XYZ file of C-alpha atoms in Angstrom:
308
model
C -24.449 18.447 -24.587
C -23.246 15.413 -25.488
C -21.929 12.748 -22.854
C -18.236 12.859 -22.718
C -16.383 9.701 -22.770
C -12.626 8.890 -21.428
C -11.364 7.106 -24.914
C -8.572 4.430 -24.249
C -6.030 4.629 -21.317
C -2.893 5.983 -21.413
C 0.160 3.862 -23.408
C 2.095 4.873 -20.049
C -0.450 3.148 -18.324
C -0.767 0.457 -19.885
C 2.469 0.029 -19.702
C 2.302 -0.134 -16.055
C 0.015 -2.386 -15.562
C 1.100 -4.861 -18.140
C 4.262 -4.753 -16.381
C 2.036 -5.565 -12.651
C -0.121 -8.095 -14.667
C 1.445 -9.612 -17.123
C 0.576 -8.926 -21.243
C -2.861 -11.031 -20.059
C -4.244 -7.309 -18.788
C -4.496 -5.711 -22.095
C -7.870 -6.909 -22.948
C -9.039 -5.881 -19.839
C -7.761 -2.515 -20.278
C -9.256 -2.286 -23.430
C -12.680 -2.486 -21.545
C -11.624 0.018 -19.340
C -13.613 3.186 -20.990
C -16.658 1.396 -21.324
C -16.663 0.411 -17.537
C -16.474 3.917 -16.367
C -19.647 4.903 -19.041
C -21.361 2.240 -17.166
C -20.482 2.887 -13.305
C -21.442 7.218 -14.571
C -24.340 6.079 -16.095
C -25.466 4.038 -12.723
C -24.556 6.508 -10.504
C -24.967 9.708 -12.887
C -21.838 11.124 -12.668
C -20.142 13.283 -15.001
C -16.533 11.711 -16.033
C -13.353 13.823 -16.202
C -9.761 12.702 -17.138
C -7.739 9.487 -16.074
C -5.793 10.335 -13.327
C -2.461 8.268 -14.528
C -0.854 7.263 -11.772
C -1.109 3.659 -9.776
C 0.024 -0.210 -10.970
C -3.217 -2.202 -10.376
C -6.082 -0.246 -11.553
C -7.299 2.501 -13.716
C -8.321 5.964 -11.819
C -10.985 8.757 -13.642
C -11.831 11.769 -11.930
C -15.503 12.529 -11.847
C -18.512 14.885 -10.565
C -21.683 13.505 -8.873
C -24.565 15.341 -10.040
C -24.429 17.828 -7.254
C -20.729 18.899 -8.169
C -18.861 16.615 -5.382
C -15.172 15.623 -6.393
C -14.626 11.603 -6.782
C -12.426 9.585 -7.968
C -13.408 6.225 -10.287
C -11.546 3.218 -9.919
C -11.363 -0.034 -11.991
C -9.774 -2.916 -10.933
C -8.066 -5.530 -12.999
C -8.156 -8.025 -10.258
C -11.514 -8.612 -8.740
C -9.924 -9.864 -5.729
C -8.036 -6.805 -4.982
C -11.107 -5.006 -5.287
C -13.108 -6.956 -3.070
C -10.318 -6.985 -0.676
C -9.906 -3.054 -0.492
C -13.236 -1.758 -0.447
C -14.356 -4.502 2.239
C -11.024 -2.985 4.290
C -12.029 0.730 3.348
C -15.706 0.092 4.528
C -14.487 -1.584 7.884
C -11.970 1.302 8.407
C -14.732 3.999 7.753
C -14.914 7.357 9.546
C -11.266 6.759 10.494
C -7.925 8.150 8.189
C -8.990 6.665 4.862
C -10.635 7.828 1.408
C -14.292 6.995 1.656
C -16.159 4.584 -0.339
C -19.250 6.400 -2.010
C -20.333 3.715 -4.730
C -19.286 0.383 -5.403
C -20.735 -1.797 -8.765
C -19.613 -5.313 -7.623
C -20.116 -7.069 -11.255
C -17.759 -4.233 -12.814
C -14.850 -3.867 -10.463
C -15.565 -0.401 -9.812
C -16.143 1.726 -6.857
C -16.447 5.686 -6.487
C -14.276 7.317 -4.358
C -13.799 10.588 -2.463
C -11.504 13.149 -3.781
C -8.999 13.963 -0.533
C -8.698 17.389 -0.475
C -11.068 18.155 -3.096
C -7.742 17.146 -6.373
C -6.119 14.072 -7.176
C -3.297 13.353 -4.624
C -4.271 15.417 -1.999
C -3.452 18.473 -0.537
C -0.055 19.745 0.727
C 1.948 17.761 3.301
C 1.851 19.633 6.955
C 5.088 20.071 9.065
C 4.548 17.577 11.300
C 4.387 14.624 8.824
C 6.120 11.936 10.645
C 4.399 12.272 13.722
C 0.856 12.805 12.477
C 1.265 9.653 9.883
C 2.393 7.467 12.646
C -0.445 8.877 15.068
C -3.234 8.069 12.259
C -1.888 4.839 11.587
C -2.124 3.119 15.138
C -5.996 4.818 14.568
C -6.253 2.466 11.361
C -5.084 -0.174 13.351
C -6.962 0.160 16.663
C -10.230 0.432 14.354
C -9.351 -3.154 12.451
C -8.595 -4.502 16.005
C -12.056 -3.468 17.516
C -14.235 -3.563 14.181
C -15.642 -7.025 13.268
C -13.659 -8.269 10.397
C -14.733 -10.436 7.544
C -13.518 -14.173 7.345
C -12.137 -13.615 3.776
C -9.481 -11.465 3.760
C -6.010 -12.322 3.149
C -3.677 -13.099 6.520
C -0.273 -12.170 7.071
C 0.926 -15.639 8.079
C -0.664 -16.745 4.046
C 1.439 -13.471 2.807
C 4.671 -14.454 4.467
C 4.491 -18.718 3.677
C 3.324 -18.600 0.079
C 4.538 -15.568 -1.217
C 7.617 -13.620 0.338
C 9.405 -16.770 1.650
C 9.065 -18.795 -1.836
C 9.896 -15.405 -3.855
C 12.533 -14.669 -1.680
C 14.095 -18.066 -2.157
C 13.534 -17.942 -5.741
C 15.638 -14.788 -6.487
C 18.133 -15.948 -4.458
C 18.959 -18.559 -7.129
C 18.349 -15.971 -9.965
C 20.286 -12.815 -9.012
C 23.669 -11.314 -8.508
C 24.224 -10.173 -4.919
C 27.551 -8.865 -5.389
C 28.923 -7.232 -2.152
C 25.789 -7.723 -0.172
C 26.024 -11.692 -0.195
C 27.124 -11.886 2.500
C 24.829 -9.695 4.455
C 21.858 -11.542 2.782
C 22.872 -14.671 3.731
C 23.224 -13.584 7.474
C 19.746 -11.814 7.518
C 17.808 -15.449 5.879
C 17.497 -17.341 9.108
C 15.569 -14.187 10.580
C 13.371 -13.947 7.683
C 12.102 -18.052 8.102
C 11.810 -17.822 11.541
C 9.546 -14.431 12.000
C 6.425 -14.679 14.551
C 3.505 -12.938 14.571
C 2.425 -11.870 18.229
C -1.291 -12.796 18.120
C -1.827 -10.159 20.694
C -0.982 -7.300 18.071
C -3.204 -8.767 15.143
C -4.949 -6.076 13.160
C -6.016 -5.718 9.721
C -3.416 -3.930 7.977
C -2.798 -1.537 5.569
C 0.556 -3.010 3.973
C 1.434 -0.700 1.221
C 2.256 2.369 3.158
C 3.935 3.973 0.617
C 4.153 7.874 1.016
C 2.175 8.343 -2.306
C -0.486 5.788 -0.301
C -1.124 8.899 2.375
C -2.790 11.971 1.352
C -3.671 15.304 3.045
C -6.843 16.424 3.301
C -7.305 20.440 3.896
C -7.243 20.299 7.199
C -3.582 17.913 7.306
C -5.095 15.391 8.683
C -3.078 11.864 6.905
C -5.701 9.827 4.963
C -4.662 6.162 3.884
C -5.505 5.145 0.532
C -4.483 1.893 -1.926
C -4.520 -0.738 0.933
C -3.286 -4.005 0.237
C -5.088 -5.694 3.094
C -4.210 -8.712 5.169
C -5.158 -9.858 9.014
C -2.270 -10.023 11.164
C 0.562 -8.275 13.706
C 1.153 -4.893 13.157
C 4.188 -5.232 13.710
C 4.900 -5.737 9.564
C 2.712 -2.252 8.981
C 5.036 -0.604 11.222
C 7.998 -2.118 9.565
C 6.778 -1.610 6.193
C 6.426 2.489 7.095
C 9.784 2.750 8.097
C 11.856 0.989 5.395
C 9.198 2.007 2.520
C 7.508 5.505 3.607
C 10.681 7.394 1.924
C 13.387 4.818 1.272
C 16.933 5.675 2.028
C 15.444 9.181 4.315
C 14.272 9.030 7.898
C 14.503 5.099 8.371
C 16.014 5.778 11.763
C 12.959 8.315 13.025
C 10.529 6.340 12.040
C 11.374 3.496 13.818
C 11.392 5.105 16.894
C 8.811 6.845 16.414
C 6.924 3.320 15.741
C 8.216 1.986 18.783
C 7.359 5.271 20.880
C 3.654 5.319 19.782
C 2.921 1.499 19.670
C 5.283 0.298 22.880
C 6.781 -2.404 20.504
C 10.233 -2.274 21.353
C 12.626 -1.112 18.749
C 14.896 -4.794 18.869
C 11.019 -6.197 17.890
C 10.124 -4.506 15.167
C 13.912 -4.402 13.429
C 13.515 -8.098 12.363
C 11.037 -7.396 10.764
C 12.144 -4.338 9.173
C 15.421 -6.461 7.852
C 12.599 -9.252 6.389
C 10.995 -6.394 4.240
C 14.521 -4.901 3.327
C 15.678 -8.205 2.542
C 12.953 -8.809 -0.116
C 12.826 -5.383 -1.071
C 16.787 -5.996 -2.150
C 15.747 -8.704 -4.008
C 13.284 -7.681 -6.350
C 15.430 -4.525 -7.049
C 18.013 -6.422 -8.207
C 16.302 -8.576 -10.073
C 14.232 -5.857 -11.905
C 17.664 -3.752 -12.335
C 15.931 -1.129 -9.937
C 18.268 1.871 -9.409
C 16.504 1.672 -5.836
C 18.810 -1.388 -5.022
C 21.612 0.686 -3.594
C 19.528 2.821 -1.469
C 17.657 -0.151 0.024
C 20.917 -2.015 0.378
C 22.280 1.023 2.936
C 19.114 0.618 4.356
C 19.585 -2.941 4.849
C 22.747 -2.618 6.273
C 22.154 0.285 9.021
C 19.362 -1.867 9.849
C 21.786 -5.080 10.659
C 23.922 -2.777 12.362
C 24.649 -3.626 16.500
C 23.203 -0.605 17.301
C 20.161 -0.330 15.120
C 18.180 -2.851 17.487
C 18.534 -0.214 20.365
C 18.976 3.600 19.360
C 19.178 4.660 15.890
């Protein structure tokens, strides 16, 4: 039988990534099939379909030689790729995919297949509560676990990227009605402090397509974008971003509840991440502007820092 191959990616997601990466990506995506022959043949897997879905890398289902389910992932950025399998490794045997195989000099690592199909299996009832629970699991585990001197800290995050990119758009985009809101909300976002005390290494991109079901329910975090510091921004990032515009008000107290950070704590932070989130939409004529803007705004309201 003759060794199947993937051919070229998707235009869709190339289209993606170019618009992550920059036009600079397409010759690296044009490599793309002939990295995945090479991390099969090294590990000799049989290769599937692309699994389309994702912004900074390139995802193949595949079969080890004994008929296990995994996933193979490229990355265009060797950085990111060092940077989430060294956080995946450190977090395993807790809520996350597990790293099976990892080529260094490609970019690629082998995955496991949560649930057994790409994405997962079917949310449980109890989705809020569960997610939360499993994430202060991540967290105690990157508290306790030795972690490696070269990944990315919060404090780096917040100085060279979100405050200059934040002041940036400010200059470049229309606020219209929420100018004024904005403008109240910048003071909170220079003068943010990290409470050593809660210093973890994080997840931050806890998206809900970045937690997956295995068969049993139990959440499993995928796609980190790691960093060292308070958890504080994890929790933050969950509520606004887990399902923008739904729930905001639950999860926050439901963050507070299981970590014993108090609600009027973790809501400046919350407004930073809305703040930025605002931003970008409008500069990328997001339709998700509006629905971050509400949250934005229930956020800054006077009762928002006590009982939602």
């Amino acid at each position: 039988m003759p060794k199947r191959t993937l051919g070229e990616v998707s235009p869709e997601c190339r289209e993606r990534l170019t618009t992550h990466y920059g036009p600079q990506v397409s010759g690296w995506l044009d490599t793309v099939p002939a990295l995945m022959d090479q991390a099969a043949d090294l590990w000799k897997l049989e290769l599937g379909t692309y699994h389309d879905a994702g912004h900074a890398s390139v995802i193949a289902t595949a079969n080890s030689f004994d008929g296990r389910p995994l996933l193979l992932k490229a990355w265009a950025d060797p950085a990111r790729f060092h940077d989430e399998v060294t956080a995946l490794r450190l977090w395993a045997g807790g809520p996350t995919a597990g790293v099976v195989e990892v080529a260094d000099d490609l970019a690629v690592a082998a995955m496991e297949m949560i649930s057994g199909r790409p994405g997962g299996g079917g949310r449980p009832p109890r989705e809020l509560r569960t997610v939360a629970a499993a994430l202060q699991n991540l967290h105690v585990l990157g508290r306790h676990r030795e972690r490696p001197r070269d990944l990315p800290s919060l404090a780096e995050y917040l100085n060279q990227e979100v405050r200059p990119r934040v002041s940036r758009r400010l200059g470049a985009v229309d606020l219209g009605p929420w100018h004024g809101l904005v403008d109240m909300l910048l003071p909170e976002l220079v003068s943010l402090q990290e409470d050593d005390g809660r210093a973890t290494l994080l997840h931050a991109d806890l998206y809900r397509e970045n937690v997956l079901f295995d068969r049993l329910g139990h959440p499993r975090f995928i796609d980190p974008l790691p960093m060292v510091g308070d958890a504080a921004f994890d929790w933050a990032f969950w509520t606004v971003y887990y399902d923008l515009g739904r729930g905001t008000g639950a999860r926050l107290v439901t963050a507070a509840r299981i970590t014993r950070i108090p609600v009027p704590v973790l809501a400046p932070w919350c407004r930073a991440l809305a703040v930025d989130g605002l931003l970008y939409y409008l500069e990328t004529a997001d339709p998700r502007a509006s629905r971050m803007a509400d949250v934005l705004a229930w956020l800054s309201a006077p009762t928002s820092g006590n009982r939602p």
